[in-house]
CSV table of C-alpha atoms in Angstrom, one decimal:
chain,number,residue,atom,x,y,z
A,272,UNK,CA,71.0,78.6,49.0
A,273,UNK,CA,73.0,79.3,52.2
A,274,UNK,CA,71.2,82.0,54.7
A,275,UNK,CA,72.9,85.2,54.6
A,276,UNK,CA,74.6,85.2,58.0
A,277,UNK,CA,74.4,88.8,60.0
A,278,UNK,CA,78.2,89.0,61.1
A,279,UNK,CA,77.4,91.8,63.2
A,280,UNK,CA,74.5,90.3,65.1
A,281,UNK,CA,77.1,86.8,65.6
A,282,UNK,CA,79.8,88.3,66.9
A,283,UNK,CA,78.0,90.5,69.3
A,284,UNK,CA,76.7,87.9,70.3
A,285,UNK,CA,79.9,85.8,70.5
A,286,UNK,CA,81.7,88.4,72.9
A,287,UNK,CA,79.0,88.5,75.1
A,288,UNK,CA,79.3,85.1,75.6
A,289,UNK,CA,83.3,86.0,76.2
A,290,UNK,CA,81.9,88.7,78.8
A,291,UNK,CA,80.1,86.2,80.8
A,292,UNK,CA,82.7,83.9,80.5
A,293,UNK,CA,85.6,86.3,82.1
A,294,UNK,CA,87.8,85.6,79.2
A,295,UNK,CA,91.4,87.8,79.2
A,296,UNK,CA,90.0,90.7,77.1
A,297,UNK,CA,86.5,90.9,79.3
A,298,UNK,CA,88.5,91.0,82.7
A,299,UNK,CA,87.7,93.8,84.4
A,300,UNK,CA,90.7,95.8,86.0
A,301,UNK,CA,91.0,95.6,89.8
A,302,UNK,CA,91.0,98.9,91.9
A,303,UNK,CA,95.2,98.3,92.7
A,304,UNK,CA,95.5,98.8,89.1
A,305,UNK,CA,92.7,102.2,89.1
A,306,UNK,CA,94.7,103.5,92.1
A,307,UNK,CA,98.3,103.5,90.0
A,308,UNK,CA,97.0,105.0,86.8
A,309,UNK,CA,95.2,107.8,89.2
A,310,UNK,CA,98.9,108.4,91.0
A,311,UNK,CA,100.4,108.3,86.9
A,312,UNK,CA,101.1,105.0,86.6
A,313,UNK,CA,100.1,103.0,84.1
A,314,UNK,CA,100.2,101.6,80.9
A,315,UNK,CA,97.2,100.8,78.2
A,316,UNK,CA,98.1,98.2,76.1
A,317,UNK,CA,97.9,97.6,72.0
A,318,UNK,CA,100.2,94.5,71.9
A,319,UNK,CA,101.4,92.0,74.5
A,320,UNK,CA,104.1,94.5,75.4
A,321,UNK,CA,104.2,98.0,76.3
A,322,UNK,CA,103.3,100.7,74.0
A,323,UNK,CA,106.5,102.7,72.5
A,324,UNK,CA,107.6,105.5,73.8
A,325,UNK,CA,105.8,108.8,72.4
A,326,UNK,CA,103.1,107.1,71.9
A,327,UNK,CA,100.7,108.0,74.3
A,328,UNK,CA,102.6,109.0,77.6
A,329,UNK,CA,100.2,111.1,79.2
A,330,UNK,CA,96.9,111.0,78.5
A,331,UNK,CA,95.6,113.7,80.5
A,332,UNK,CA,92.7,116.1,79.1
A,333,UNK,CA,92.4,114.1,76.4
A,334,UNK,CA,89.4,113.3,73.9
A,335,UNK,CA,90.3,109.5,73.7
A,336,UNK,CA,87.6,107.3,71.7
A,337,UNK,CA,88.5,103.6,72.8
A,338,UNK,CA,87.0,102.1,69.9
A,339,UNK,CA,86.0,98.3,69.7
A,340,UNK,CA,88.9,96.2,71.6
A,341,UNK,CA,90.0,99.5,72.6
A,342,UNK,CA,87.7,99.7,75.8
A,343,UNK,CA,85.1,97.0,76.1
A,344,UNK,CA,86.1,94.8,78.8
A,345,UNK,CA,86.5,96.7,81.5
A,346,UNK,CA,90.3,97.4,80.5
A,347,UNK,CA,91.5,100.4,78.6
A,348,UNK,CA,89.0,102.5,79.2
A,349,UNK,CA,89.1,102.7,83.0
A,350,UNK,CA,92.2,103.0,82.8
A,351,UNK,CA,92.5,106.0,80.4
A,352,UNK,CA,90.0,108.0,82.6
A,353,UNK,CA,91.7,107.1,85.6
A,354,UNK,CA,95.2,108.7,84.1
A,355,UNK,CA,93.1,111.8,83.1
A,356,UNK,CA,91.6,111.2,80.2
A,357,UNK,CA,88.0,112.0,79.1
A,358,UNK,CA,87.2,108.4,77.2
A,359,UNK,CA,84.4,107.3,75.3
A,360,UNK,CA,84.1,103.6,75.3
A,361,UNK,CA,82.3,102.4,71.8
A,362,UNK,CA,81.8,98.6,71.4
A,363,UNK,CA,78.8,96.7,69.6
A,364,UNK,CA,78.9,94.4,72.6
A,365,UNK,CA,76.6,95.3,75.5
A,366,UNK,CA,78.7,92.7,77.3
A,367,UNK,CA,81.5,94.1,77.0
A,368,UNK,CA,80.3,97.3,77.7
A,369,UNK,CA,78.5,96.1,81.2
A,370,UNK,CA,82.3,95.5,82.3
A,371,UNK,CA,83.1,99.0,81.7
A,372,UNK,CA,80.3,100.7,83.4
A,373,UNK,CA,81.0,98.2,86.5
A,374,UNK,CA,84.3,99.6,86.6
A,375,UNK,CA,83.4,103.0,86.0
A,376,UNK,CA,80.7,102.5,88.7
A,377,UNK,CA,82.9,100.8,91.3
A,378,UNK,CA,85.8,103.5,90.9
A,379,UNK,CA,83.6,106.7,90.1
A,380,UNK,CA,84.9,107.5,86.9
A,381,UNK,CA,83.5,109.5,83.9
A,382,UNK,CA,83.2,107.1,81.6
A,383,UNK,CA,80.8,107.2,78.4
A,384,UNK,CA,79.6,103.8,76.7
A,385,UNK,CA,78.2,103.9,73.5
A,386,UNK,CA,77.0,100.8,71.4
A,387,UNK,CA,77.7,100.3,67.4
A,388,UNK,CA,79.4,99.2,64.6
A,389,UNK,CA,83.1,100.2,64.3
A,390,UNK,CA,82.1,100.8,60.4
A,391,UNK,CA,79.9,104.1,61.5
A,392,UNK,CA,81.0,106.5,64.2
A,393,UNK,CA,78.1,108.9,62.7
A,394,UNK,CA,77.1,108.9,66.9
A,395,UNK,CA,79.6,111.5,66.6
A,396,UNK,CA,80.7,114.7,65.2
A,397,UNK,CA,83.4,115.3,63.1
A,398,UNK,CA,86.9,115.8,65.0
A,399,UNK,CA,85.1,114.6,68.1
A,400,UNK,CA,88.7,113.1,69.6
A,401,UNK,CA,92.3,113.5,70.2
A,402,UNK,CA,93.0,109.9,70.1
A,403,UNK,CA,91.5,106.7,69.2
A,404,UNK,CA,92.6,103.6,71.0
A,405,UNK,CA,91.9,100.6,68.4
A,406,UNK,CA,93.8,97.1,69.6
A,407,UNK,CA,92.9,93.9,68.1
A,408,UNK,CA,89.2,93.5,66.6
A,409,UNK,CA,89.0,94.6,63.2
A,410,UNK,CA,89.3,90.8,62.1
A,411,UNK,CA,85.5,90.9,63.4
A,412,UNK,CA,84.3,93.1,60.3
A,413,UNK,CA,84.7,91.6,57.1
A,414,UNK,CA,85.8,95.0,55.1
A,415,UNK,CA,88.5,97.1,57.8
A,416,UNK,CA,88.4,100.1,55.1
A,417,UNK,CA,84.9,102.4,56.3
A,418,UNK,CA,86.9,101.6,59.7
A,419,UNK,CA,89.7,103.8,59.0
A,420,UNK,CA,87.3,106.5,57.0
A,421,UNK,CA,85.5,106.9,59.7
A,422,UNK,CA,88.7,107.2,62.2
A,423,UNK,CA,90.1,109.9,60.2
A,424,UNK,CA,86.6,111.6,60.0
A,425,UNK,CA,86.1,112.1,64.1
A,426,UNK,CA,89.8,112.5,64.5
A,427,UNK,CA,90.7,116.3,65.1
A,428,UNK,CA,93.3,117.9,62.8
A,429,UNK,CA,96.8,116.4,64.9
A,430,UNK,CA,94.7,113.6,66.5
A,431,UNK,CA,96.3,110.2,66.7
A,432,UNK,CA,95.0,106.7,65.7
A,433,UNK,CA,96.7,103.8,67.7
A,434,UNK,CA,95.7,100.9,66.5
A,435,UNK,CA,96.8,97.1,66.2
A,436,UNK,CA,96.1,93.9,64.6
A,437,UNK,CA,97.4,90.9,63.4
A,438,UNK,CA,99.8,90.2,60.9
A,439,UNK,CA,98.1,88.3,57.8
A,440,UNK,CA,100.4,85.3,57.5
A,441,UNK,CA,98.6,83.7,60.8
A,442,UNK,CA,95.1,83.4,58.6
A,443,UNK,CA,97.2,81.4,55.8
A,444,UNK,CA,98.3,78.4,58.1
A,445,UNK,CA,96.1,75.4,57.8
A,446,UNK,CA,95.0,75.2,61.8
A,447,UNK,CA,95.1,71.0,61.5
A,448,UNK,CA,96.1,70.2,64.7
A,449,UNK,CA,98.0,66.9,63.2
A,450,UNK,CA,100.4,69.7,61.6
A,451,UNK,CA,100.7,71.4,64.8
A,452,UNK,CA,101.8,68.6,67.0
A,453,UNK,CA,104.6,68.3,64.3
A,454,UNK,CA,105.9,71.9,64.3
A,455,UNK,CA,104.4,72.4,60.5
A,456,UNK,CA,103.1,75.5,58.6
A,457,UNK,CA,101.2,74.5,55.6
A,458,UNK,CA,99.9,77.4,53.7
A,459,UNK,CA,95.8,76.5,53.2
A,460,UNK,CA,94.4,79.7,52.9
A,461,UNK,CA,94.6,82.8,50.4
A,462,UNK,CA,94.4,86.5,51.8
A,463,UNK,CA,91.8,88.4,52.4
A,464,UNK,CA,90.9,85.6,54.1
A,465,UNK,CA,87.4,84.9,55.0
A,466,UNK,CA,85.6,82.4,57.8
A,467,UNK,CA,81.9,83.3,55.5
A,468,UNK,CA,84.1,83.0,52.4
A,469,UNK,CA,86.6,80.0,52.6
A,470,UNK,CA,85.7,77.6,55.3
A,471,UNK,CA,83.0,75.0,53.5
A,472,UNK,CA,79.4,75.4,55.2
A,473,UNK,CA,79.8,72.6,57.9
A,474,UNK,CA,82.6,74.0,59.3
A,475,UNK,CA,81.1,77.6,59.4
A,476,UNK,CA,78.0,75.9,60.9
A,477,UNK,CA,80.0,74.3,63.4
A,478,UNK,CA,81.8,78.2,64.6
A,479,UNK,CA,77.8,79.7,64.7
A,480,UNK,CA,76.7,76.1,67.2
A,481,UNK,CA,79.7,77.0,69.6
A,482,UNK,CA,79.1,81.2,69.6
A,483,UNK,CA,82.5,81.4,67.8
A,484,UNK,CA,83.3,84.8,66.1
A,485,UNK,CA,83.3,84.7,63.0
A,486,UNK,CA,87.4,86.1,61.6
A,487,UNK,CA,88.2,88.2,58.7
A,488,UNK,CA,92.2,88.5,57.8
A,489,UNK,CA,93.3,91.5,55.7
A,490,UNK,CA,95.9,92.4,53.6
A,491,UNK,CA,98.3,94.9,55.0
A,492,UNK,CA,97.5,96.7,51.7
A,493,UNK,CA,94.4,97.1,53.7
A,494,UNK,CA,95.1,97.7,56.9
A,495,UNK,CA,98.3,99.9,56.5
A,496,UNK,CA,97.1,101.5,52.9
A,497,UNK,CA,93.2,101.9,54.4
A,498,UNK,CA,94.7,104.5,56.6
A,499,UNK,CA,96.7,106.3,54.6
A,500,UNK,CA,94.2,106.1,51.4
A,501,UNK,CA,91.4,107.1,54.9
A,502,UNK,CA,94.2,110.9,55.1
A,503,UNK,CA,96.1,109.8,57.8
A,504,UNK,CA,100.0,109.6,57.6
A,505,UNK,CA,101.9,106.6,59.1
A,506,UNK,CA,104.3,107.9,62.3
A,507,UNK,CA,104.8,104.5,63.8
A,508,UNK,CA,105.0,101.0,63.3
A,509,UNK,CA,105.7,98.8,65.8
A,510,UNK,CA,105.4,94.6,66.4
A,511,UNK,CA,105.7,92.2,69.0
A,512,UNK,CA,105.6,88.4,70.0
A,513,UNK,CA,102.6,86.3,70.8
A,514,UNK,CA,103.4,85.3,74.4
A,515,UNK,CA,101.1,82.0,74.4
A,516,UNK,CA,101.9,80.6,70.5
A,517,UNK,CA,98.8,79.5,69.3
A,518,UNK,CA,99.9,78.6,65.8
A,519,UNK,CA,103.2,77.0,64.7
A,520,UNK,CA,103.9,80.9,62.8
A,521,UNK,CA,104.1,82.4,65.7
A,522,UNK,CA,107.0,80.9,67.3
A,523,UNK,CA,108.8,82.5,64.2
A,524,UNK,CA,107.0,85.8,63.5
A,525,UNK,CA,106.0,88.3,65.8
A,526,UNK,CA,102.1,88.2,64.7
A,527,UNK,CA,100.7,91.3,66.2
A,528,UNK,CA,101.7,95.1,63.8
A,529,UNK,CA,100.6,98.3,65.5
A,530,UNK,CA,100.5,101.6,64.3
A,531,UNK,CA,100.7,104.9,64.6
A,532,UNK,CA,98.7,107.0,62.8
A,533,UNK,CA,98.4,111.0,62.5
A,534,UNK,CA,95.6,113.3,61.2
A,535,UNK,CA,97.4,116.4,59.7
């Protein structure tokens, strides 16, 4: 029988390993970049691109909770407090987290880190924020629905949930790089797609020998239809492009959906 893996532990794990590494989402921000958000410029980022307009324009005397990619990294959430904002950064890796205190540290910003599991916010109250900043990293947690309960639960009433991930048709290409080097999509995988589930045990072994996260793709039924089915109403919906294509799909699809999402 196959040991029960702890996908929490792993991918903590995994993206401290990215910290260390200085990957692009555990860059910390540079103090030219602190300065503009301080003078009201600036721009936090879901997708690629900018975030549409209405969004989140000014973010000053807000609650904002950047939760999971939304902060760890030393990226968002300095950002955030530097335009005004009083942010909570809340990440289940200490790595990442270290960026943001550096950050915080080297700029003297208010900035509060908090470790956990996206799945339970119970570190705080009920309608604890204004706005929670969620990009890409819900594919880390192999069920995305207790994410969105518990959004809607520390959400105040009018609060907003920004949040982004990828579209599902990028988990259902086979990722032979043969295929690739063609410019072929050949469907391999059913959704919800699993790395635990569908990859056979050698190739999941392999992931856990390199400190690869381990992914979880979900339906849209899931990730659009948790938040509603969570109490929150749908007020925006937005995609862009994958600027560096990493899969043949996204040279035709723009892979990354955002939303926005209100507590009424």
């Amino acid at each position: 029988m196959t040991e029960p893996i702890d996908i929490l532990a792993h991918n903590c794990a995994a993206w401290n390993l990215q910290a260390a590494k200085d990957c692009d989402w555990s860059r910390p921000v540079d103090s030219a970049e602190i300065a503009r958000a301080r003078a009201g410029s600036w721009q936090a980022r879901l997708t690629p691109g900018p975030l549409p307009a209405g969004w989140l324009d000014d973010a000053r005397g807000l609650r904002i909770l950047c939760l999971a990619g939304g902060g760890g990294g030393g990226q968002q959430g300095p950002i955030l407090a530097a335009a005004g904002a009083q942010v909570t950064v809340f990440d289940a890796s200490a790595g990442q987290l270290a960026q943001d205190r550096h950050v915080a540290q080297r700029e003297g910003l208010a900035l509060t880190c908090v470790q956990g599991d996206m799945r339970d916010l119970g570190a705080f109250a009920d309608a604890s924020f204004d706005v929670i900043f969620h990009p890409i990293s819900n594919l880390y947690v192999p069920d995305v629905r207790p994410v969105w309960r518990e959004c809607a639960r520390v959400l105040a009433k009018g609060g907003r949930l920004l949040s982004s991930f990828w579209n599902p048709v990028v988990f259902v290409e086979d990722r032979d790089p043969a295929l690739r080097e063609q410019g072929l999509v050949r469907p391999a995988w059913r959704l919800p797609y699993s790395d635990v589930v569908d990859l056979p045990p050698a190739a999941i072994d392999a992931k856990r020998e390199r400190n690869e996260a381990l992914v979880f793709g979900h339906t849209l039924a899931d990730q659009i239809g948790g938040q509603l089915d969570a109490g929150l109403v749908l007020t925006g919906f937005h995609e862009d492009w994958q600027p560096h294509a990493r899969f043949v799909i996204e040279k035709f699809v723009p892979t990354f959906i955002a939303t926005r999402s209100v507590k009424v």
